[in-house]
Amino acid sequence: MSRIGKKPVELPSGVSASVSGQTVEVKGPKGTRSFTATDDVTITVEDNAVVVTPRGKSKRARQQWGMSRTQVANLVTGVTDGFKKELEIQGVGYRAQMQGNVLKLSLGLSHDVNFEVPAGITVTAPKPTEIIIEGIDQQEVGQVAANIREWRKPEPYKGKGIRYKDEYIFRKEGKKK
């Protein structure tokens, strides 16, 4: 019995959901998102809530039950509040700034990195050492943050690089004289 799957996903005011076949479409103040579930689960809208139930008692149906419910909950969260990732840059001379739809990163390389921001994602740099990524798709927001971080991952000796706001970097001791 899935503890996550058996809870219905409540729809807050201003959010509507429609089901056609295995596809759930959620509309809210920030936009529209949809998710297509597998044939192992049944999705219905009852009393302003989306209910996901498994078809049968197979292991795959039980696996898809909780996962599908979480995906629908993420759709609702995305169209109401949206998702946000915060990155911070550490290192002498390392900085970021937005120029139109391009994030310019100075990361100690021989050239500046120009990161093209995909559609549907908002990137802001309130400080030269801070990057905020926002959007309605959790997977896309996380992927953009990972792609930006990939340019200069934090290193363990001085901690220089691009890291997530809440990330802990295990520091190593340098050479001994």
PDB file of C-alpha atoms in Angstrom:
ATOM      1  CA  MET A   1       0.000   0.000   0.000  1.00  0.00           C
ATOM      2  CA  SER A   2       1.567   3.277  -1.102  1.00  0.00           C
ATOM      3  CA  ARG A   3       1.437   5.887   1.648  1.00  0.00           C
ATOM      4  CA  ILE A   4       2.088   8.662  -0.865  1.00  0.00           C
ATOM      5  CA  GLY A   5      -0.216   7.291  -3.581  1.00  0.00           C
ATOM      6  CA  LYS A   6      -3.341   6.997  -1.459  1.00  0.00           C
ATOM      7  CA  LYS A   7      -3.381  10.720  -0.571  1.00  0.00           C
ATOM      8  CA  PRO A   8      -5.392  12.792  -3.074  1.00  0.00           C
ATOM      9  CA  VAL A   9      -3.731  15.877  -4.593  1.00  0.00           C
ATOM     10  CA  GLU A  10      -5.753  18.913  -3.470  1.00  0.00           C
ATOM     11  CA  LEU A  11      -6.327  21.622  -6.087  1.00  0.00           C
ATOM     12  CA  PRO A  12      -5.999  25.133  -4.589  1.00  0.00           C
ATOM     13  CA  SER A  13      -8.293  27.941  -5.727  1.00  0.00           C
ATOM     14  CA  GLY A  14      -7.445  29.202  -9.201  1.00  0.00           C
ATOM     15  CA  VAL A  15      -6.148  25.802 -10.324  1.00  0.00           C
ATOM     16  CA  SER A  16      -8.127  23.426 -12.554  1.00  0.00           C
ATOM     17  CA  ALA A  17      -7.290  19.899 -13.670  1.00  0.00           C
ATOM     18  CA  SER A  18      -8.686  17.886 -16.565  1.00  0.00           C
ATOM     19  CA  VAL A  19      -8.097  14.238 -17.407  1.00  0.00           C
ATOM     20  CA  SER A  20      -8.289  12.825 -20.937  1.00  0.00           C
ATOM     21  CA  GLY A  21      -7.279   9.176 -21.098  1.00  0.00           C
ATOM     22  CA  GLN A  22      -3.999   8.867 -19.199  1.00  0.00           C
ATOM     23  CA  THR A  23      -3.044  12.556 -19.561  1.00  0.00           C
ATOM     24  CA  VAL A  24      -3.604  15.059 -16.747  1.00  0.00           C
ATOM     25  CA  GLU A  25      -3.541  18.752 -17.653  1.00  0.00           C
ATOM     26  CA  VAL A  26      -3.279  21.291 -14.828  1.00  0.00           C
ATOM     27  CA  LYS A  27      -3.935  24.999 -15.424  1.00  0.00           C
ATOM     28  CA  GLY A  28      -2.986  27.650 -12.896  1.00  0.00           C
ATOM     29  CA  PRO A  29      -1.904  31.268 -12.517  1.00  0.00           C
ATOM     30  CA  LYS A  30       1.665  30.569 -13.701  1.00  0.00           C
ATOM     31  CA  GLY A  31       0.793  28.452 -16.751  1.00  0.00           C
ATOM     32  CA  THR A  32      -0.276  25.027 -17.952  1.00  0.00           C
ATOM     33  CA  ARG A  33       1.509  21.695 -17.417  1.00  0.00           C
ATOM     34  CA  SER A  34       0.581  18.147 -18.357  1.00  0.00           C
ATOM     35  CA  PHE A  35       1.686  14.626 -17.445  1.00  0.00           C
ATOM     36  CA  THR A  36       0.935  11.332 -19.179  1.00  0.00           C
ATOM     37  CA  ALA A  37       0.716   8.394 -16.783  1.00  0.00           C
ATOM     38  CA  THR A  38       1.333   4.742 -17.647  1.00  0.00           C
ATOM     39  CA  ASP A  39      -1.512   2.258 -18.116  1.00  0.00           C
ATOM     40  CA  ASP A  40      -0.834   0.825 -14.636  1.00  0.00           C
ATOM     41  CA  VAL A  41      -2.731   3.624 -12.851  1.00  0.00           C
ATOM     42  CA  THR A  42      -6.115   5.321 -13.141  1.00  0.00           C
ATOM     43  CA  ILE A  43      -6.369   9.087 -12.660  1.00  0.00           C
ATOM     44  CA  THR A  44      -9.649  10.831 -11.816  1.00  0.00           C
ATOM     45  CA  VAL A  45     -10.714  14.293 -10.619  1.00  0.00           C
ATOM     46  CA  GLU A  46     -13.115  14.134  -7.645  1.00  0.00           C
ATOM     47  CA  ASP A  47     -14.297  17.045  -5.414  1.00  0.00           C
ATOM     48  CA  ASN A  48     -11.534  19.503  -6.347  1.00  0.00           C
ATOM     49  CA  ALA A  49      -8.802  16.864  -5.914  1.00  0.00           C
ATOM     50  CA  VAL A  50      -6.902  14.536  -8.250  1.00  0.00           C
ATOM     51  CA  VAL A  51      -6.995  10.876  -7.169  1.00  0.00           C
ATOM     52  CA  VAL A  52      -4.525   8.269  -8.452  1.00  0.00           C
ATOM     53  CA  THR A  53      -5.336   4.557  -8.009  1.00  0.00           C
ATOM     54  CA  PRO A  54      -3.444   1.465  -9.200  1.00  0.00           C
ATOM     55  CA  ARG A  55      -4.914  -0.999 -11.709  1.00  0.00           C
ATOM     56  CA  GLY A  56      -4.295  -4.392 -10.200  1.00  0.00           C
ATOM     57  CA  LYS A  57      -1.843  -5.525  -7.542  1.00  0.00           C
ATOM     58  CA  SER A  58       1.274  -6.045  -9.640  1.00  0.00           C
ATOM     59  CA  LYS A  59       4.605  -4.659  -8.440  1.00  0.00           C
ATOM     60  CA  ARG A  60       4.820  -2.267 -11.396  1.00  0.00           C
ATOM     61  CA  ALA A  61       1.320  -0.887 -10.718  1.00  0.00           C
ATOM     62  CA  ARG A  62       2.260  -0.207  -7.082  1.00  0.00           C
ATOM     63  CA  GLN A  63       5.512   1.487  -8.170  1.00  0.00           C
ATOM     64  CA  GLN A  64       3.740   3.717 -10.683  1.00  0.00           C
ATOM     65  CA  TRP A  65       1.031   4.619  -8.152  1.00  0.00           C
ATOM     66  CA  GLY A  66       3.214   6.705  -5.830  1.00  0.00           C
ATOM     67  CA  MET A  67       5.336   8.091  -8.669  1.00  0.00           C
ATOM     68  CA  SER A  68       2.295   9.250 -10.674  1.00  0.00           C
ATOM     69  CA  ARG A  69       0.748  10.900  -7.616  1.00  0.00           C
ATOM     70  CA  THR A  70       4.018  12.776  -6.959  1.00  0.00           C
ATOM     71  CA  GLN A  71       4.210  13.907 -10.596  1.00  0.00           C
ATOM     72  CA  VAL A  72       0.662  15.303 -10.410  1.00  0.00           C
ATOM     73  CA  ALA A  73       1.483  17.046  -7.098  1.00  0.00           C
ATOM     74  CA  ASN A  74       4.552  18.612  -8.783  1.00  0.00           C
ATOM     75  CA  LEU A  75       2.332  19.884 -11.628  1.00  0.00           C
ATOM     76  CA  VAL A  76       0.049  21.587  -9.103  1.00  0.00           C
ATOM     77  CA  THR A  77       2.998  23.095  -7.185  1.00  0.00           C
ATOM     78  CA  GLY A  78       4.568  24.298 -10.442  1.00  0.00           C
ATOM     79  CA  VAL A  79       1.505  26.173 -11.710  1.00  0.00           C
ATOM     80  CA  THR A  80       0.777  27.757  -8.294  1.00  0.00           C
ATOM     81  CA  ASP A  81       4.157  28.600  -6.690  1.00  0.00           C
ATOM     82  CA  GLY A  82       6.746  27.465  -9.224  1.00  0.00           C
ATOM     83  CA  PHE A  83      10.134  25.947  -8.456  1.00  0.00           C
ATOM     84  CA  LYS A  84      13.338  27.738  -7.538  1.00  0.00           C
ATOM     85  CA  LYS A  85      17.025  26.793  -7.316  1.00  0.00           C
ATOM     86  CA  GLU A  86      19.674  29.114  -5.905  1.00  0.00           C
ATOM     87  CA  LEU A  87      23.340  28.910  -6.830  1.00  0.00           C
ATOM     88  CA  GLU A  88      26.221  30.817  -5.279  1.00  0.00           C
ATOM     89  CA  ILE A  89      29.613  31.482  -6.793  1.00  0.00           C
ATOM     90  CA  GLN A  90      32.795  31.452  -4.707  1.00  0.00           C
ATOM     91  CA  GLY A  91      36.227  32.405  -5.956  1.00  0.00           C
ATOM     92  CA  VAL A  92      38.298  35.506  -6.600  1.00  0.00           C
ATOM     93  CA  GLY A  93      37.066  37.192  -9.788  1.00  0.00           C
ATOM     94  CA  TYR A  94      34.243  34.676 -10.316  1.00  0.00           C
ATOM     95  CA  ARG A  95      30.971  36.448 -11.131  1.00  0.00           C
ATOM     96  CA  ALA A  96      27.730  36.221 -13.078  1.00  0.00           C
ATOM     97  CA  GLN A  97      25.483  38.772 -14.755  1.00  0.00           C
ATOM     98  CA  MET A  98      22.414  38.650 -16.977  1.00  0.00           C
ATOM     99  CA  GLN A  99      22.461  40.315 -20.410  1.00  0.00           C
ATOM    100  CA  GLY A 100      19.051  39.883 -21.991  1.00  0.00           C
ATOM    101  CA  ASN A 101      18.464  36.132 -22.313  1.00  0.00           C
ATOM    102  CA  VAL A 102      22.134  35.218 -21.789  1.00  0.00           C
ATOM    103  CA  LEU A 103      23.877  34.540 -18.471  1.00  0.00           C
ATOM    104  CA  LYS A 104      27.504  35.727 -18.663  1.00  0.00           C
ATOM    105  CA  LEU A 105      29.797  33.818 -16.307  1.00  0.00           C
ATOM    106  CA  SER A 106      33.383  34.838 -15.495  1.00  0.00           C
ATOM    107  CA  LEU A 107      34.881  31.692 -13.990  1.00  0.00           C
ATOM    108  CA  GLY A 108      38.630  32.064 -14.342  1.00  0.00           C
ATOM    109  CA  LEU A 109      38.674  30.525 -17.810  1.00  0.00           C
ATOM    110  CA  SER A 110      40.453  32.193 -20.737  1.00  0.00           C
ATOM    111  CA  HIS A 111      37.033  33.328 -21.987  1.00  0.00           C
ATOM    112  CA  ASP A 112      33.652  34.294 -20.503  1.00  0.00           C
ATOM    113  CA  VAL A 113      30.988  31.601 -20.617  1.00  0.00           C
ATOM    114  CA  ASN A 114      27.735  32.657 -22.304  1.00  0.00           C
ATOM    115  CA  PHE A 115      24.902  30.419 -21.051  1.00  0.00           C
ATOM    116  CA  GLU A 116      21.744  30.651 -23.181  1.00  0.00           C
ATOM    117  CA  VAL A 117      18.669  30.467 -20.906  1.00  0.00           C
ATOM    118  CA  PRO A 118      15.982  28.093 -22.283  1.00  0.00           C
ATOM    119  CA  ALA A 119      12.379  29.248 -22.789  1.00  0.00           C
ATOM    120  CA  GLY A 120      10.112  28.853 -19.764  1.00  0.00           C
ATOM    121  CA  ILE A 121      12.955  29.402 -17.288  1.00  0.00           C
ATOM    122  CA  THR A 122      13.758  32.696 -15.560  1.00  0.00           C
ATOM    123  CA  VAL A 123      17.344  33.296 -14.447  1.00  0.00           C
ATOM    124  CA  THR A 124      18.303  36.321 -12.364  1.00  0.00           C
ATOM    125  CA  ALA A 125      21.595  37.440 -10.861  1.00  0.00           C
ATOM    126  CA  PRO A 126      20.710  39.814  -7.975  1.00  0.00           C
ATOM    127  CA  LYS A 127      24.360  39.892  -6.855  1.00  0.00           C
ATOM    128  CA  PRO A 128      27.470  39.081  -8.909  1.00  0.00           C
ATOM    129  CA  THR A 129      27.946  35.932  -6.790  1.00  0.00           C
ATOM    130  CA  GLU A 130      24.327  34.723  -6.772  1.00  0.00           C
ATOM    131  CA  ILE A 131      22.175  33.050  -9.446  1.00  0.00           C
ATOM    132  CA  ILE A 132      18.451  32.316  -9.013  1.00  0.00           C
ATOM    133  CA  ILE A 133      16.705  29.923 -11.431  1.00  0.00           C
ATOM    134  CA  GLU A 134      12.889  29.821 -11.451  1.00  0.00           C
ATOM    135  CA  GLY A 135      10.251  28.041 -13.524  1.00  0.00           C
ATOM    136  CA  ILE A 136       7.124  25.874 -13.432  1.00  0.00           C
ATOM    137  CA  ASP A 137       8.831  22.606 -14.456  1.00  0.00           C
ATOM    138  CA  GLN A 138      10.822  21.084 -11.586  1.00  0.00           C
ATOM    139  CA  GLN A 139      12.918  18.841 -13.831  1.00  0.00           C
ATOM    140  CA  GLU A 140      13.841  21.688 -16.195  1.00  0.00           C
ATOM    141  CA  VAL A 141      14.769  24.061 -13.345  1.00  0.00           C
ATOM    142  CA  GLY A 142      17.025  21.401 -11.808  1.00  0.00           C
ATOM    143  CA  GLN A 143      18.608  20.593 -15.174  1.00  0.00           C
ATOM    144  CA  VAL A 144      19.409  24.251 -15.923  1.00  0.00           C
ATOM    145  CA  ALA A 145      20.947  24.617 -12.444  1.00  0.00           C
ATOM    146  CA  ALA A 146      23.044  21.473 -13.005  1.00  0.00           C
ATOM    147  CA  ASN A 147      24.182  22.716 -16.432  1.00  0.00           C
ATOM    148  CA  ILE A 148      25.310  26.054 -14.973  1.00  0.00           C
ATOM    149  CA  ARG A 149      27.063  24.311 -12.059  1.00  0.00           C
ATOM    150  CA  GLU A 150      28.831  21.990 -14.509  1.00  0.00           C
ATOM    151  CA  TRP A 151      30.972  24.881 -15.802  1.00  0.00           C
ATOM    152  CA  ARG A 152      32.924  25.098 -12.537  1.00  0.00           C
ATOM    153  CA  LYS A 153      32.084  22.525  -9.877  1.00  0.00           C
ATOM    154  CA  PRO A 154      33.258  23.373  -6.346  1.00  0.00           C
ATOM    155  CA  GLU A 155      36.696  21.965  -5.608  1.00  0.00           C
ATOM    156  CA  PRO A 156      37.557  20.439  -2.210  1.00  0.00           C
ATOM    157  CA  TYR A 157      40.704  22.429  -1.324  1.00  0.00           C
ATOM    158  CA  LYS A 158      39.618  26.075  -1.457  1.00  0.00           C
ATOM    159  CA  GLY A 159      35.900  25.579  -2.151  1.00  0.00           C
ATOM    160  CA  LYS A 160      36.013  27.675  -5.337  1.00  0.00           C
ATOM    161  CA  GLY A 161      33.315  27.150  -7.933  1.00  0.00           C
ATOM    162  CA  ILE A 162      29.537  27.213  -8.426  1.00  0.00           C
ATOM    163  CA  ARG A 163      27.537  25.456  -5.714  1.00  0.00           C
ATOM    164  CA  TYR A 164      23.913  25.119  -4.646  1.00  0.00           C
ATOM    165  CA  LYS A 165      22.927  27.503  -1.838  1.00  0.00           C
ATOM    166  CA  ASP A 166      22.493  24.715   0.746  1.00  0.00           C
ATOM    167  CA  GLU A 167      25.302  22.461  -0.520  1.00  0.00           C
ATOM    168  CA  TYR A 168      28.069  21.369   1.838  1.00  0.00           C
ATOM    169  CA  ILE A 169      31.517  20.890   0.301  1.00  0.00           C
ATOM    170  CA  PHE A 170      33.756  18.409   2.107  1.00  0.00           C
ATOM    171  CA  ARG A 171      37.039  20.270   2.496  1.00  0.00           C
ATOM    172  CA  LYS A 172      40.408  18.528   2.253  1.00  0.00           C
ATOM    173  CA  GLU A 173      43.636  19.527   3.899  1.00  0.00           C
ATOM    174  CA  GLY A 174      46.383  20.756   1.538  1.00  0.00           C
ATOM    175  CA  LYS A 175      50.017  19.643   1.332  1.00  0.00           C
ATOM    176  CA  LYS A 176      52.034  19.607   4.502  1.00  0.00           C
ATOM    177  CA  LYS A 177      55.456  21.246   4.520  1.00  0.00           C
TER     178      LYS A 177
END
